[in-house]
mmCIF file of N, CA and C in Angstrom:
data_model
loop_
_atom_site.group_PDB
_atom_site.id
_atom_site.type_symbol
_atom_site.label_atom_id
_atom_site.label_comp_id
_atom_site.label_asym_id
_atom_site.label_seq_id
_atom_site.Cartn_x
_atom_site.Cartn_y
_atom_site.Cartn_z
ATOM 1 N N UNK A 1 98.532 71.545 48.574
ATOM 2 C CA UNK A 1 98.783 72.667 47.537
ATOM 3 C C UNK A 1 99.402 74.252 47.838
ATOM 4 N N UNK A 2 100.243 74.164 47.484
ATOM 5 C CA UNK A 2 101.352 75.516 48.208
ATOM 6 C C UNK A 2 100.619 77.094 47.510
ATOM 7 N N UNK A 3 100.363 77.539 48.831
ATOM 8 C CA UNK A 3 100.205 79.101 48.116
ATOM 9 C C UNK A 3 101.575 79.735 48.311
ATOM 10 N N UNK A 4 101.699 80.754 48.049
ATOM 11 C CA UNK A 4 102.485 82.054 48.105
ATOM 12 C C UNK A 4 101.774 83.012 48.925
ATOM 13 N N UNK A 5 102.289 83.341 50.252
ATOM 14 C CA UNK A 5 101.883 84.269 50.809
ATOM 15 C C UNK A 5 102.602 85.465 50.955
ATOM 16 N N UNK A 6 103.754 85.681 50.159
ATOM 17 C CA UNK A 6 104.886 86.771 50.430
ATOM 18 C C UNK A 6 104.213 87.862 50.345
ATOM 19 N N UNK A 7 103.247 88.055 49.097
ATOM 20 C CA UNK A 7 102.077 89.365 49.405
ATOM 21 C C UNK A 7 102.064 89.898 50.951
ATOM 22 N N UNK A 8 101.381 88.577 51.829
ATOM 23 C CA UNK A 8 100.781 89.114 53.024
ATOM 24 C C UNK A 8 101.758 89.354 53.734
ATOM 25 N N UNK A 9 103.343 88.103 53.928
ATOM 26 C CA UNK A 9 104.313 88.736 54.630
ATOM 27 C C UNK A 9 104.582 90.211 54.533
ATOM 28 N N UNK A 10 104.782 90.676 53.292
ATOM 29 C CA UNK A 10 105.278 92.005 53.071
ATOM 30 C C UNK A 10 104.357 92.881 53.557
ATOM 31 N N UNK A 11 102.816 92.571 53.346
ATOM 32 C CA UNK A 11 102.231 93.900 53.936
ATOM 33 C C UNK A 11 102.151 93.349 55.335
ATOM 34 N N UNK A 12 102.470 92.895 55.970
ATOM 35 C CA UNK A 12 102.418 92.976 57.631
ATOM 36 C C UNK A 12 103.538 93.399 57.950
ATOM 37 N N UNK A 13 104.782 93.364 57.055
ATOM 38 C CA UNK A 13 105.954 93.668 57.492
ATOM 39 C C UNK A 13 105.914 95.368 57.391
ATOM 40 N N UNK A 14 105.311 95.195 56.208
ATOM 41 C CA UNK A 14 105.356 97.405 56.067
ATOM 42 C C UNK A 14 104.654 97.579 57.222
ATOM 43 N N UNK A 15 103.742 97.118 57.687
ATOM 44 C CA UNK A 15 102.649 98.090 58.680
ATOM 45 C C UNK A 15 103.325 97.550 60.432
ATOM 46 N N UNK A 16 104.008 96.842 60.557
ATOM 47 C CA UNK A 16 104.797 96.882 61.401
ATOM 48 C C UNK A 16 105.575 97.813 61.428
ATOM 49 N N UNK A 17 106.757 98.002 60.553
ATOM 50 C CA UNK A 17 107.814 98.981 60.065
ATOM 51 C C UNK A 17 107.391 100.675 60.212
ATOM 52 N N UNK A 18 106.098 100.168 59.812
ATOM 53 C CA UNK A 18 105.417 101.755 60.265
ATOM 54 C C UNK A 18 105.081 102.081 61.678
ATOM 55 N N UNK A 19 104.620 100.983 62.380
ATOM 56 C CA UNK A 19 104.227 101.402 63.623
ATOM 57 C C UNK A 19 105.460 101.431 64.199
ATOM 58 N N UNK A 20 106.466 100.884 64.096
ATOM 59 C CA UNK A 20 107.897 100.759 64.716
ATOM 60 C C UNK A 20 108.249 102.123 64.872
ATOM 61 N N UNK A 21 107.900 103.015 63.373
ATOM 62 C CA UNK A 21 108.603 104.558 63.069
ATOM 63 C C UNK A 21 107.663 105.666 63.558
ATOM 64 N N UNK A 22 106.602 105.244 63.962
ATOM 65 C CA UNK A 22 105.908 106.061 64.305
ATOM 66 C C UNK A 22 105.781 106.435 65.764
ATOM 67 N N UNK A 23 106.231 104.753 66.728
ATOM 68 C CA UNK A 23 106.597 104.749 67.944
ATOM 69 C C UNK A 23 107.927 105.511 68.283
ATOM 70 N N UNK A 24 108.762 105.442 67.287
ATOM 71 C CA UNK A 24 110.028 106.116 67.485
ATOM 72 C C UNK A 24 109.884 107.588 67.345
ATOM 73 N N UNK A 25 108.999 107.864 66.606
ATOM 74 C CA UNK A 25 109.061 109.685 66.482
ATOM 75 C C UNK A 25 108.111 110.342 67.384
ATOM 76 N N UNK A 26 107.487 109.555 68.013
ATOM 77 C CA UNK A 26 106.731 109.801 69.221
ATOM 78 C C UNK A 26 107.656 109.693 70.283
ATOM 79 N N UNK A 27 108.674 109.296 70.089
ATOM 80 C CA UNK A 27 109.255 109.644 71.811
ATOM 81 C C UNK A 27 109.369 108.025 72.867
ATOM 82 N N UNK A 28 108.537 106.845 71.923
ATOM 83 C CA UNK A 28 108.714 105.611 73.206
ATOM 84 C C UNK A 28 109.876 104.841 73.028
ATOM 85 N N UNK A 29 110.067 104.372 74.462
ATOM 86 C CA UNK A 29 110.997 103.461 74.664
ATOM 87 C C UNK A 29 111.032 102.102 74.198
ATOM 88 N N UNK A 30 112.979 102.093 73.521
ATOM 89 C CA UNK A 30 113.268 100.881 73.052
ATOM 90 C C UNK A 30 112.059 99.439 73.046
ATOM 91 N N UNK A 31 112.437 99.228 74.466
ATOM 92 C CA UNK A 31 111.910 98.143 74.746
ATOM 93 C C UNK A 31 110.146 97.916 74.535
ATOM 94 N N UNK A 32 109.666 99.037 74.437
ATOM 95 C CA UNK A 32 108.044 99.169 73.955
ATOM 96 C C UNK A 32 107.563 99.150 72.541
ATOM 97 N N UNK A 33 108.614 99.380 71.383
ATOM 98 C CA UNK A 33 108.165 99.464 70.470
ATOM 99 C C UNK A 33 107.273 98.237 69.851
ATOM 100 N N UNK A 34 107.705 97.012 70.251
ATOM 101 C CA UNK A 34 106.853 95.690 69.808
ATOM 102 C C UNK A 34 106.000 95.332 70.594
ATOM 103 N N UNK A 35 105.130 96.573 71.652
ATOM 104 C CA UNK A 35 104.079 95.798 72.110
ATOM 105 C C UNK A 35 102.703 95.974 71.689
ATOM 106 N N UNK A 36 101.979 95.016 71.509
ATOM 107 C CA UNK A 36 100.541 94.426 71.107
ATOM 108 C C UNK A 36 99.607 96.304 70.937
ATOM 109 N N UNK A 37 99.364 96.427 69.782
ATOM 110 C CA UNK A 37 98.484 97.909 69.477
ATOM 111 C C UNK A 37 97.441 98.091 70.693
ATOM 112 N N UNK A 38 97.014 97.349 71.166
ATOM 113 C CA UNK A 38 95.441 97.357 71.841
ATOM 114 C C UNK A 38 95.118 95.992 72.714
ATOM 115 N N UNK A 39 94.866 96.385 73.946
ATOM 116 C CA UNK A 39 94.635 95.062 74.552
ATOM 117 C C UNK A 39 93.301 95.121 75.268
ATOM 118 N N UNK A 40 93.014 93.867 75.128
ATOM 119 C CA UNK A 40 91.589 93.379 75.185
ATOM 120 C C UNK A 40 91.027 93.063 76.743
ATOM 121 N N UNK A 41 90.250 93.558 77.291
ATOM 122 C CA UNK A 41 90.073 92.995 78.740
ATOM 123 C C UNK A 41 88.818 92.207 78.247
ATOM 124 N N UNK A 42 88.982 91.125 78.136
ATOM 125 C CA UNK A 42 87.409 90.339 78.052
ATOM 126 C C UNK A 42 87.287 89.341 79.413
ATOM 127 N N UNK A 43 86.188 89.516 79.597
ATOM 128 C CA UNK A 43 85.848 88.716 80.986
ATOM 129 C C UNK A 43 85.387 87.308 80.406
ATOM 130 N N UNK A 44 85.881 86.730 81.842
ATOM 131 C CA UNK A 44 85.787 84.947 81.682
ATOM 132 C C UNK A 44 84.291 84.648 82.083
ATOM 133 N N UNK A 45 83.543 83.797 82.245
ATOM 134 C CA UNK A 45 82.632 83.073 82.960
ATOM 135 C C UNK A 45 82.702 83.477 84.774
ATOM 136 N N UNK A 46 83.983 82.759 85.053
ATOM 137 C CA UNK A 46 84.219 82.760 86.515
ATOM 138 C C UNK A 46 84.312 84.382 87.409
ATOM 139 N N UNK A 47 84.329 85.000 86.227
ATOM 140 C CA UNK A 47 85.040 86.307 86.663
ATOM 141 C C UNK A 47 83.820 87.196 86.490
ATOM 142 N N UNK A 48 82.543 86.804 85.436
ATOM 143 C CA UNK A 48 81.440 87.401 85.664
ATOM 144 C C UNK A 48 80.849 86.645 86.883
ATOM 145 N N UNK A 49 80.467 85.547 87.357
ATOM 146 C CA UNK A 49 80.334 85.490 88.420
ATOM 147 C C UNK A 49 80.904 86.373 89.802
ATOM 148 N N UNK A 50 81.693 86.451 89.497
ATOM 149 C CA UNK A 50 82.376 87.497 90.630
ATOM 150 C C UNK A 50 81.597 88.632 90.724
ATOM 151 N N UNK A 51 81.608 89.602 89.386
ATOM 152 C CA UNK A 51 81.006 90.366 88.999
ATOM 153 C C UNK A 51 79.534 90.578 89.935
ATOM 154 N N UNK A 52 78.680 89.434 90.129
ATOM 155 C CA UNK A 52 77.931 89.670 89.992
ATOM 156 C C UNK A 52 77.008 89.069 91.642
ATOM 157 N N UNK A 53 78.331 88.314 91.996
ATOM 158 C CA UNK A 53 78.377 88.197 93.611
ATOM 159 C C UNK A 53 78.799 89.541 94.148
ATOM 160 N N UNK A 54 79.526 90.323 93.817
ATOM 161 C CA UNK A 54 79.786 91.553 94.202
ATOM 162 C C UNK A 54 79.192 92.473 93.971
ATOM 163 N N UNK A 55 78.448 92.632 93.146
ATOM 164 C CA UNK A 55 77.378 93.821 92.535
ATOM 165 C C UNK A 55 77.672 94.749 92.055
ATOM 166 N N UNK A 56 78.723 94.525 91.152
ATOM 167 C CA UNK A 56 79.667 95.180 90.574
ATOM 168 C C UNK A 56 78.888 94.999 88.750
ATOM 169 N N UNK A 57 78.893 96.301 88.463
ATOM 170 C CA UNK A 57 78.243 96.523 86.936
ATOM 171 C C UNK A 57 78.927 96.413 85.797
ATOM 172 N N UNK A 58 79.538 95.742 84.698
ATOM 173 C CA UNK A 58 80.389 95.984 84.020
ATOM 174 C C UNK A 58 80.312 97.517 83.258
ATOM 175 N N UNK A 59 80.163 98.065 83.569
ATOM 176 C CA UNK A 59 80.655 99.620 83.398
ATOM 177 C C UNK A 59 81.379 99.612 84.257
ATOM 178 N N UNK A 60 81.163 99.378 85.320
ATOM 179 C CA UNK A 60 82.091 100.171 86.824
ATOM 180 C C UNK A 60 83.135 99.164 86.191
ATOM 181 N N UNK A 61 83.547 97.865 86.354
ATOM 182 C CA UNK A 61 84.230 97.128 86.201
ATOM 183 C C UNK A 61 85.309 97.883 84.963
ATOM 184 N N UNK A 62 84.994 97.807 83.999
ATOM 185 C CA UNK A 62 85.960 98.390 82.981
ATOM 186 C C UNK A 62 86.563 100.116 83.447
ATOM 187 N N UNK A 63 85.658 100.518 84.112
ATOM 188 C CA UNK A 63 85.988 101.955 84.280
ATOM 189 C C UNK A 63 87.127 102.015 85.361
ATOM 190 N N UNK A 64 87.040 100.969 86.209
ATOM 191 C CA UNK A 64 88.094 100.253 87.013
ATOM 192 C C UNK A 64 89.357 100.073 86.675
ATOM 193 N N UNK A 65 89.187 99.354 85.253
ATOM 194 C CA UNK A 65 90.369 98.863 84.766
ATOM 195 C C UNK A 65 91.080 99.903 84.161
ATOM 196 N N UNK A 66 90.058 100.662 83.684
ATOM 197 C CA UNK A 66 90.828 102.046 83.133
ATOM 198 C C UNK A 66 91.588 103.220 83.821
ATOM 199 N N UNK A 67 91.091 103.099 85.435
ATOM 200 C CA UNK A 67 91.398 104.056 85.746
ATOM 201 C C UNK A 67 92.450 103.157 86.869
ATOM 202 N N UNK A 68 93.315 102.241 85.939
ATOM 203 C CA UNK A 68 94.472 101.274 86.656
ATOM 204 C C UNK A 68 94.184 100.681 88.336
ATOM 205 N N UNK A 69 93.027 100.135 88.183
ATOM 206 C CA UNK A 69 92.983 99.563 89.419
ATOM 207 C C UNK A 69 93.112 97.877 88.851
ATOM 208 N N UNK A 70 93.837 96.903 90.342
ATOM 209 C CA UNK A 70 94.008 95.915 90.061
ATOM 210 C C UNK A 70 93.026 94.824 89.365
ATOM 211 N N UNK A 71 92.865 94.277 88.558
ATOM 212 C CA UNK A 71 91.891 93.235 88.124
ATOM 213 C C UNK A 71 91.050 92.678 89.000
ATOM 214 N N UNK A 72 91.320 91.951 89.925
ATOM 215 C CA UNK A 72 90.674 91.329 91.044
ATOM 216 C C UNK A 72 90.348 92.382 92.095
ATOM 217 N N UNK A 73 90.839 93.226 92.241
ATOM 218 C CA UNK A 73 89.781 94.249 93.284
ATOM 219 C C UNK A 73 88.812 94.775 92.671
ATOM 220 N N UNK A 74 89.088 95.167 91.675
ATOM 221 C CA UNK A 74 87.913 95.592 90.394
ATOM 222 C C UNK A 74 87.076 94.959 90.259
ATOM 223 N N UNK A 75 87.321 93.569 90.185
ATOM 224 C CA UNK A 75 85.926 93.001 90.433
ATOM 225 C C UNK A 75 85.135 92.545 91.642
ATOM 226 N N UNK A 76 86.237 92.405 92.791
ATOM 227 C CA UNK A 76 85.516 91.999 94.199
ATOM 228 C C UNK A 76 85.371 93.168 94.784
ATOM 229 N N UNK A 77 85.582 94.533 94.672
ATOM 230 C CA UNK A 77 85.368 95.477 95.878
ATOM 231 C C UNK A 77 83.708 95.738 95.340
ATOM 232 N N UNK A 78 83.083 95.682 96.073
ATOM 233 C CA UNK A 78 81.666 96.023 96.182
ATOM 234 C C UNK A 78 81.188 97.715 95.755
ATOM 235 N N UNK A 79 80.178 98.206 95.292
ATOM 236 C CA UNK A 79 80.268 99.026 94.817
ATOM 237 C C UNK A 79 79.454 100.181 96.038
ATOM 238 N N UNK A 80 80.480 101.131 96.193
ATOM 239 C CA UNK A 80 80.018 102.215 97.648
ATOM 240 C C UNK A 80 78.222 102.816 97.210
ATOM 241 N N UNK A 81 77.702 102.771 98.130
ATOM 242 C CA UNK A 81 76.128 102.917 97.857
ATOM 243 C C UNK A 81 75.821 104.147 99.044
ATOM 244 N N UNK A 82 75.100 104.909 98.743
ATOM 245 C CA UNK A 82 74.951 106.250 99.610
ATOM 246 C C UNK A 82 73.647 105.775 99.961
ATOM 247 N N UNK A 83 73.394 106.235 101.430
ATOM 248 C CA UNK A 83 72.618 105.930 102.054
ATOM 249 C C UNK A 83 71.632 107.101 101.562
ATOM 250 N N UNK A 84 70.208 106.934 101.133
ATOM 251 C CA UNK A 84 69.218 108.037 100.901
ATOM 252 C C UNK A 84 68.858 109.039 101.480
ATOM 253 N N UNK A 85 69.082 110.293 101.250
ATOM 254 C CA UNK A 85 68.332 111.603 102.771
ATOM 255 C C UNK A 85 66.103 111.199 102.406
ATOM 256 N N UNK A 86 66.110 111.033 103.645
ATOM 257 C CA UNK A 86 65.042 110.572 103.821
ATOM 258 C C UNK A 86 64.270 112.379 103.849
ATOM 259 N N UNK A 87 62.533 112.081 103.383
ATOM 260 C CA UNK A 87 61.696 113.489 103.501
ATOM 261 C C UNK A 87 62.168 114.407 104.486
ATOM 262 N N UNK A 88 61.926 113.919 105.857
ATOM 263 C CA UNK A 88 62.234 114.582 107.154
ATOM 264 C C UNK A 88 63.728 115.229 107.245
ATOM 265 N N UNK A 89 64.365 114.575 106.674
ATOM 266 C CA UNK A 89 66.020 115.161 106.738
ATOM 267 C C UNK A 89 65.806 116.587 105.940
ATOM 268 N N UNK A 90 65.558 116.191 104.499
ATOM 269 C CA UNK A 90 65.603 117.036 103.469
ATOM 270 C C UNK A 90 64.660 118.324 104.260
ATOM 271 N N UNK A 91 63.660 118.144 104.830
ATOM 272 C CA UNK A 91 62.797 119.205 105.503
ATOM 273 C C UNK A 91 63.889 120.185 106.263
ATOM 274 N N UNK A 92 64.461 118.750 106.952
ATOM 275 C CA UNK A 92 64.926 119.811 108.300
ATOM 276 C C UNK A 92 66.413 120.597 107.637
ATOM 277 N N UNK A 93 66.346 119.776 106.313
ATOM 278 C CA UNK A 93 67.693 120.389 105.808
ATOM 279 C C UNK A 93 67.425 121.820 105.619
ATOM 280 N N UNK A 94 66.259 122.067 104.662
ATOM 281 C CA UNK A 94 66.031 123.302 104.146
ATOM 282 C C UNK A 94 65.243 124.426 105.193
ATOM 283 N N UNK A 95 65.613 123.854 106.389
ATOM 284 C CA UNK A 95 65.145 125.057 107.584
ATOM 285 C C UNK A 95 65.835 125.638 107.939
ATOM 286 N N UNK A 96 67.145 124.922 107.933
ATOM 287 C CA UNK A 96 67.987 125.525 108.688
ATOM 288 C C UNK A 96 69.069 125.695 107.754
ATOM 289 N N UNK A 97 69.000 125.469 106.547
ATOM 290 C CA UNK A 97 69.764 126.019 105.058
ATOM 291 C C UNK A 97 70.941 125.059 105.492
ATOM 292 N N UNK A 98 70.731 123.974 105.248
ATOM 293 C CA UNK A 98 71.817 123.486 104.847
ATOM 294 C C UNK A 98 72.002 122.574 103.524
ATOM 295 N N UNK A 99 72.925 122.533 103.101
ATOM 296 C CA UNK A 99 72.660 121.720 101.589
ATOM 297 C C UNK A 99 73.312 120.188 101.687
ATOM 298 N N UNK A 100 72.646 119.732 100.724
ATOM 299 C CA UNK A 100 73.189 118.494 100.749
ATOM 300 C C UNK A 100 74.356 118.043 100.803
ATOM 301 N N UNK A 101 75.517 118.653 100.350
ATOM 302 C CA UNK A 101 77.008 118.457 100.277
ATOM 303 C C UNK A 101 77.487 118.435 101.574
ATOM 304 N N UNK A 102 76.985 119.460 102.224
ATOM 305 C CA UNK A 102 77.591 119.610 103.872
ATOM 306 C C UNK A 102 76.840 118.674 104.203
ATOM 307 N N UNK A 103 75.237 118.560 104.416
ATOM 308 C CA UNK A 103 74.640 117.166 105.503
ATOM 309 C C UNK A 103 75.785 115.730 104.912
ATOM 310 N N UNK A 104 75.996 115.465 103.599
ATOM 311 C CA UNK A 104 76.760 114.365 103.307
ATOM 312 C C UNK A 104 78.169 114.366 104.094
ATOM 313 N N UNK A 105 79.092 115.092 103.927
ATOM 314 C CA UNK A 105 80.090 115.487 104.417
ATOM 315 C C UNK A 105 80.062 115.579 106.196
ATOM 316 N N UNK A 106 79.231 115.962 106.810
ATOM 317 C CA UNK A 106 79.177 115.569 108.033
ATOM 318 C C UNK A 106 78.955 114.080 108.376
ATOM 319 N N UNK A 107 77.915 113.674 107.824
ATOM 320 C CA UNK A 107 77.961 112.229 107.723
ATOM 321 C C UNK A 107 78.540 111.227 107.831
ATOM 322 N N UNK A 108 79.513 111.591 106.970
ATOM 323 C CA UNK A 108 81.057 111.240 106.615
ATOM 324 C C UNK A 108 82.122 111.070 107.464
ATOM 325 N N UNK A 109 81.694 111.761 108.189
ATOM 326 C CA UNK A 109 82.656 112.519 109.435
ATOM 327 C C UNK A 109 81.950 112.031 110.865
ATOM 328 N N UNK A 110 81.138 111.255 110.730
ATOM 329 C CA UNK A 110 80.371 110.045 111.648
ATOM 330 C C UNK A 110 79.516 111.114 112.891
ATOM 331 N N UNK A 111 78.835 112.055 112.155
ATOM 332 C CA UNK A 111 77.912 112.852 113.094
ATOM 333 C C UNK A 111 76.378 112.547 112.895
ATOM 334 N N UNK A 112 75.510 112.574 113.599
ATOM 335 C CA UNK A 112 74.680 112.237 113.754
ATOM 336 C C UNK A 112 73.736 112.765 113.215
ATOM 337 N N UNK A 113 72.621 111.794 112.381
ATOM 338 C CA UNK A 113 71.971 112.568 110.944
ATOM 339 C C UNK A 113 71.177 113.582 111.636
ATOM 340 N N UNK A 114 70.443 113.263 112.674
ATOM 341 C CA UNK A 114 69.279 114.515 113.212
ATOM 342 C C UNK A 114 70.356 116.046 113.196
ATOM 343 N N UNK A 115 71.786 115.296 113.889
ATOM 344 C CA UNK A 115 72.238 116.566 114.333
ATOM 345 C C UNK A 115 73.098 117.590 113.009
ATOM 346 N N UNK A 116 73.420 115.973 112.092
ATOM 347 C CA UNK A 116 73.754 116.950 110.914
ATOM 348 C C UNK A 116 72.893 117.514 110.050
ATOM 349 N N UNK A 117 71.482 117.662 110.051
ATOM 350 C CA UNK A 117 70.233 118.363 109.302
ATOM 351 C C UNK A 117 69.652 119.507 110.006
ATOM 352 N N UNK A 118 70.766 119.463 111.320
ATOM 353 C CA UNK A 118 69.569 120.597 112.504
ATOM 354 C C UNK A 118 70.873 121.635 112.571
ATOM 355 N N UNK A 119 72.053 121.358 112.704
ATOM 356 C CA UNK A 119 73.149 122.336 113.246
ATOM 357 C C UNK A 119 73.194 123.126 111.966
ATOM 358 N N UNK A 120 73.115 124.447 111.556
ATOM 359 C CA UNK A 120 73.339 125.664 111.112
ATOM 360 C C UNK A 120 74.857 125.320 110.709
ATOM 361 N N UNK A 121 75.291 125.838 109.419
ATOM 362 C CA UNK A 121 76.472 126.349 108.955
ATOM 363 C C UNK A 121 77.223 127.298 110.025
ATOM 364 N N UNK A 122 78.370 127.466 110.388
ATOM 365 C CA UNK A 122 78.935 128.719 111.072
ATOM 366 C C UNK A 122 79.595 129.542 109.710
ATOM 367 N N UNK A 123 79.466 130.687 110.004
ATOM 368 C CA UNK A 123 79.551 131.466 109.035
ATOM 369 C C UNK A 123 81.311 132.200 109.355
ATOM 370 N N UNK A 124 82.217 131.595 109.117
ATOM 371 C CA UNK A 124 83.715 131.761 108.972
ATOM 372 C C UNK A 124 84.290 132.816 108.693
#
């Protein structure tokens, strides 16, 4: 049995022409007129296994893609982890007037943790 899909075809062509005219109005390049409206980033089972192996959450993975990361790098690069500041270090920091940001900056610049917590800030 033959069905007449002419109404459906007309409806789709109207949507497409409306999309193209909107894209022209918004200043899109001619090559980009027929790009798909939305790109979906579905994760394959193999990719899911890579995420688990590298310790990357789905949320972090999607954030990385949104921020323009390469898909493979977003899957495999492990999440950065901060070393927790111990109670002893917090006490030393408080005694010497060192805030957490200063402490972390010093440690990231290869300063000894004890020295970073006890050396007072220089007032320049």
